[in-house]
């Protein structure tokens, strides 16, 4: 599947800054094998080039698939097991229930995972050293305000780029409206696919 579609209501970091996008410019697939006692789901990344064919509100066509390689596995195979000889036993032994819901929150790997950088266009950006999770960091709640006025410059749920393999080690969040000698306060929370949230990371930057 090319341009895999994610949840709506989030933003992506693009070459033009944060955008309300829900389709990822990558190519992925699921290989599903069904057995009598289990179903195995292998996640495959097609090693697609990270490029976009959606520009200025219009889609363009490419004459060939954007594949840069033969593909890689995107993590361990998911296995859904059926344990038991009756329907009730199978239901009682089923792993993926609300009671067994994952409760492990993401965590940042350093005491200060946030830093201020210049983006490719010379603007101010907040760099996030990506958090880790026992399964997957889904997105970040990012809030950036002007320290002197309290005005909100960024208030967004930003995808972690989890759909790219390997996932980038850092994520740069552009700060629109930032000015020279301005001073800003950032607060970032990492959230996994189950809604488990990390402690907030904070940074005051600028002059």
Short mmCIF file of C-alpha atoms in Angstrom, two decimals:
data_model
loop_
_atom_site.label_atom_id
_atom_site.label_comp_id
_atom_site.label_asym_id
_atom_site.label_seq_id
_atom_site.Cartn_x
_atom_site.Cartn_y
_atom_site.Cartn_z
CA UNK A 1 0.00 0.00 0.00
CA UNK A 2 1.43 3.34 -1.02
CA UNK A 3 0.55 6.46 0.99
CA UNK A 4 -0.61 4.52 4.04
CA UNK A 5 -3.42 6.36 5.80
CA UNK A 6 -3.18 7.18 9.50
CA UNK A 7 -5.63 8.55 12.05
CA UNK A 8 -7.15 11.91 11.24
CA UNK A 9 -6.74 14.84 13.63
CA UNK A 10 -2.95 14.87 13.74
CA UNK A 11 -0.25 16.85 11.96
CA UNK A 12 2.88 15.77 10.10
CA UNK A 13 6.20 17.52 9.74
CA UNK A 14 6.59 18.26 6.01
CA UNK A 15 9.00 20.33 3.91
CA UNK A 16 6.50 23.19 4.25
CA UNK A 17 6.17 22.92 8.03
CA UNK A 18 3.40 21.31 10.08
CA UNK A 19 0.51 20.18 7.89
CA UNK A 20 -2.88 18.57 8.49
CA UNK A 21 -1.97 15.35 6.72
CA UNK A 22 -3.08 11.78 7.36
CA UNK A 23 -1.44 9.97 4.44
CA UNK A 24 2.22 9.06 4.65
CA UNK A 25 4.49 9.22 1.59
CA UNK A 26 5.83 5.72 2.06
CA UNK A 27 4.91 2.20 0.93
CA UNK A 28 4.06 -0.63 3.32
CA UNK A 29 2.31 -3.99 3.34
CA UNK A 30 0.96 -6.69 5.64
CA UNK A 31 1.55 -10.37 4.90
CA UNK A 32 -1.14 -12.41 6.67
CA UNK A 33 -0.89 -16.18 7.21
CA UNK A 34 -3.86 -17.97 8.80
CA UNK A 35 -3.35 -21.29 10.60
CA UNK A 36 -5.79 -23.45 12.57
CA UNK A 37 -4.55 -22.18 15.95
CA UNK A 38 -3.15 -18.74 15.10
CA UNK A 39 -2.92 -15.88 12.62
CA UNK A 40 0.50 -14.37 11.86
CA UNK A 41 0.80 -10.81 10.55
CA UNK A 42 4.18 -9.69 9.18
CA UNK A 43 4.69 -5.94 8.76
CA UNK A 44 6.81 -5.01 5.75
CA UNK A 45 8.30 -1.67 4.79
CA UNK A 46 8.93 -1.40 1.05
CA UNK A 47 11.95 0.86 1.57
CA UNK A 48 10.27 3.63 -0.35
CA UNK A 49 11.95 6.97 -0.92
CA UNK A 50 10.58 9.63 1.40
CA UNK A 51 9.14 11.97 -1.18
CA UNK A 52 5.77 13.56 -1.69
CA UNK A 53 3.53 13.77 -4.75
CA UNK A 54 1.05 16.14 -3.05
CA UNK A 55 2.04 19.74 -3.69
CA UNK A 56 0.04 22.96 -3.32
CA UNK A 57 -3.17 21.04 -2.75
CA UNK A 58 -2.79 18.87 -5.86
CA UNK A 59 -1.76 15.27 -6.48
CA UNK A 60 0.75 14.48 -9.18
CA UNK A 61 1.60 11.13 -10.74
CA UNK A 62 4.94 9.34 -10.80
CA UNK A 63 5.87 7.06 -13.66
CA UNK A 64 7.38 4.45 -11.36
CA UNK A 65 6.88 3.34 -7.72
CA UNK A 66 9.16 5.23 -5.34
CA UNK A 67 10.98 2.10 -4.14
CA UNK A 68 14.59 2.48 -3.02
CA UNK A 69 15.13 -1.18 -2.07
CA UNK A 70 13.66 -4.64 -1.71
CA UNK A 71 11.96 -4.00 1.63
CA UNK A 72 12.50 -4.76 5.30
CA UNK A 73 10.45 -6.06 8.21
CA UNK A 74 9.01 -3.24 10.31
CA UNK A 75 9.29 -5.07 13.63
CA UNK A 76 8.33 -8.43 15.08
CA UNK A 77 5.51 -10.44 13.55
CA UNK A 78 2.17 -10.06 15.31
CA UNK A 79 0.67 -13.41 16.34
CA UNK A 80 -2.98 -13.79 17.34
CA UNK A 81 -3.37 -17.20 19.00
CA UNK A 82 -6.50 -19.29 19.50
CA UNK A 83 -6.01 -21.34 22.69
CA UNK A 84 -8.64 -23.89 23.65
CA UNK A 85 -10.91 -26.54 22.21
CA UNK A 86 -14.22 -24.73 22.69
CA UNK A 87 -15.44 -21.25 21.78
CA UNK A 88 -15.64 -20.27 25.45
CA UNK A 89 -12.08 -21.46 26.16
CA UNK A 90 -10.82 -19.52 23.16
CA UNK A 91 -12.60 -16.38 24.36
CA UNK A 92 -11.29 -16.80 27.93
CA UNK A 93 -7.72 -17.24 26.68
CA UNK A 94 -7.80 -14.40 24.16
CA UNK A 95 -4.87 -12.02 24.73
CA UNK A 96 -6.14 -8.78 23.24
CA UNK A 97 -8.75 -7.69 25.78
CA UNK A 98 -9.40 -4.42 27.61
CA UNK A 99 -8.07 -5.96 30.83
CA UNK A 100 -4.79 -6.81 29.12
CA UNK A 101 -4.44 -3.38 27.54
CA UNK A 102 -0.87 -2.08 27.43
CA UNK A 103 -0.12 0.43 30.21
CA UNK A 104 3.57 1.14 29.60
CA UNK A 105 4.16 4.82 28.84
CA UNK A 106 6.85 6.13 26.46
CA UNK A 107 9.99 7.62 27.95
CA UNK A 108 12.62 10.05 26.77
CA UNK A 109 16.15 8.68 26.70
CA UNK A 110 17.89 11.81 27.97
CA UNK A 111 17.23 14.33 30.74
CA UNK A 112 16.82 17.08 28.12
CA UNK A 113 15.39 15.71 24.87
CA UNK A 114 14.48 19.16 23.52
CA UNK A 115 16.75 21.67 21.80
CA UNK A 116 16.46 24.71 19.55
CA UNK A 117 17.82 24.48 15.99
CA UNK A 118 17.68 26.33 12.68
CA UNK A 119 15.66 24.61 10.00
CA UNK A 120 16.63 24.32 6.33
CA UNK A 121 15.00 27.66 5.57
CA UNK A 122 16.78 29.49 8.40
CA UNK A 123 13.79 29.56 10.72
CA UNK A 124 13.55 28.46 14.33
CA UNK A 125 12.61 24.87 15.06
CA UNK A 126 12.20 22.74 18.17
CA UNK A 127 14.14 19.48 17.90
CA UNK A 128 12.77 16.46 19.76
CA UNK A 129 15.10 13.54 20.47
CA UNK A 130 12.54 10.80 19.92
CA UNK A 131 11.19 8.92 22.90
CA UNK A 132 11.04 5.12 23.07
CA UNK A 133 8.21 2.75 23.97
CA UNK A 134 7.80 -0.99 24.45
CA UNK A 135 5.66 -0.95 21.32
CA UNK A 136 5.41 2.36 19.47
CA UNK A 137 5.48 6.11 20.08
CA UNK A 138 2.45 7.31 18.12
CA UNK A 139 2.60 11.10 18.46
CA UNK A 140 3.73 14.07 20.54
CA UNK A 141 1.57 16.69 22.19
CA UNK A 142 3.54 19.84 21.39
CA UNK A 143 2.85 23.25 22.91
CA UNK A 144 5.08 26.26 22.22
CA UNK A 145 4.28 29.72 23.57
CA UNK A 146 5.86 33.17 23.45
CA UNK A 147 7.47 33.62 26.89
CA UNK A 148 6.77 37.36 27.02
CA UNK A 149 3.15 37.43 25.82
CA UNK A 150 1.90 33.91 26.51
CA UNK A 151 0.68 33.68 22.91
CA UNK A 152 0.44 30.14 21.57
CA UNK A 153 2.59 29.53 18.48
CA UNK A 154 2.18 25.75 18.27
CA UNK A 155 -0.54 23.62 19.88
CA UNK A 156 -0.54 20.35 17.99
CA UNK A 157 -0.57 16.58 18.09
CA UNK A 158 2.35 15.69 15.81
CA UNK A 159 2.95 12.20 14.39
CA UNK A 160 6.26 10.66 15.46
CA UNK A 161 7.03 9.45 11.90
CA UNK A 162 6.54 5.90 13.20
CA UNK A 163 5.48 4.81 9.69
CA UNK A 164 9.01 5.30 8.33
CA UNK A 165 11.54 2.51 8.85
CA UNK A 166 13.94 3.22 10.33
CA UNK A 167 12.16 5.96 12.25
CA UNK A 168 14.15 9.22 12.35
CA UNK A 169 16.05 9.74 15.61
CA UNK A 170 14.90 13.35 15.86
CA UNK A 171 11.86 15.35 14.86
CA UNK A 172 12.09 19.08 14.07
CA UNK A 173 8.96 21.12 14.82
CA UNK A 174 9.00 24.53 13.05
CA UNK A 175 8.04 27.51 15.20
CA UNK A 176 5.95 29.87 13.02
CA UNK A 177 6.15 33.52 13.96
CA UNK A 178 9.43 33.19 15.85
CA UNK A 179 11.52 36.37 15.69
CA UNK A 180 15.14 37.25 16.40
CA UNK A 181 15.77 37.76 20.12
CA UNK A 182 12.42 36.19 20.95
CA UNK A 183 12.07 33.86 23.92
CA UNK A 184 9.85 30.79 23.86
CA UNK A 185 8.67 27.99 26.12
CA UNK A 186 8.10 24.46 24.80
CA UNK A 187 6.32 21.55 26.45
CA UNK A 188 6.30 18.11 24.82
CA UNK A 189 4.59 14.86 25.86
CA UNK A 190 5.17 11.53 24.07
CA UNK A 191 2.05 9.36 23.62
CA UNK A 192 1.80 5.75 22.45
CA UNK A 193 -0.96 4.06 20.45
CA UNK A 194 -2.83 3.15 23.66
CA UNK A 195 -2.87 6.72 24.95
CA UNK A 196 -0.18 6.16 27.58
CA UNK A 197 1.70 9.45 28.06
CA UNK A 198 5.23 10.25 29.18
CA UNK A 199 6.14 12.94 31.72
CA UNK A 200 6.34 16.31 29.99
CA UNK A 201 9.69 17.58 28.70
CA UNK A 202 10.15 21.36 28.82
CA UNK A 203 12.55 23.86 27.33
CA UNK A 204 12.88 27.64 27.39
CA UNK A 205 14.87 28.85 24.39
CA UNK A 206 15.77 32.01 22.53
CA UNK A 207 17.29 35.18 23.90
#
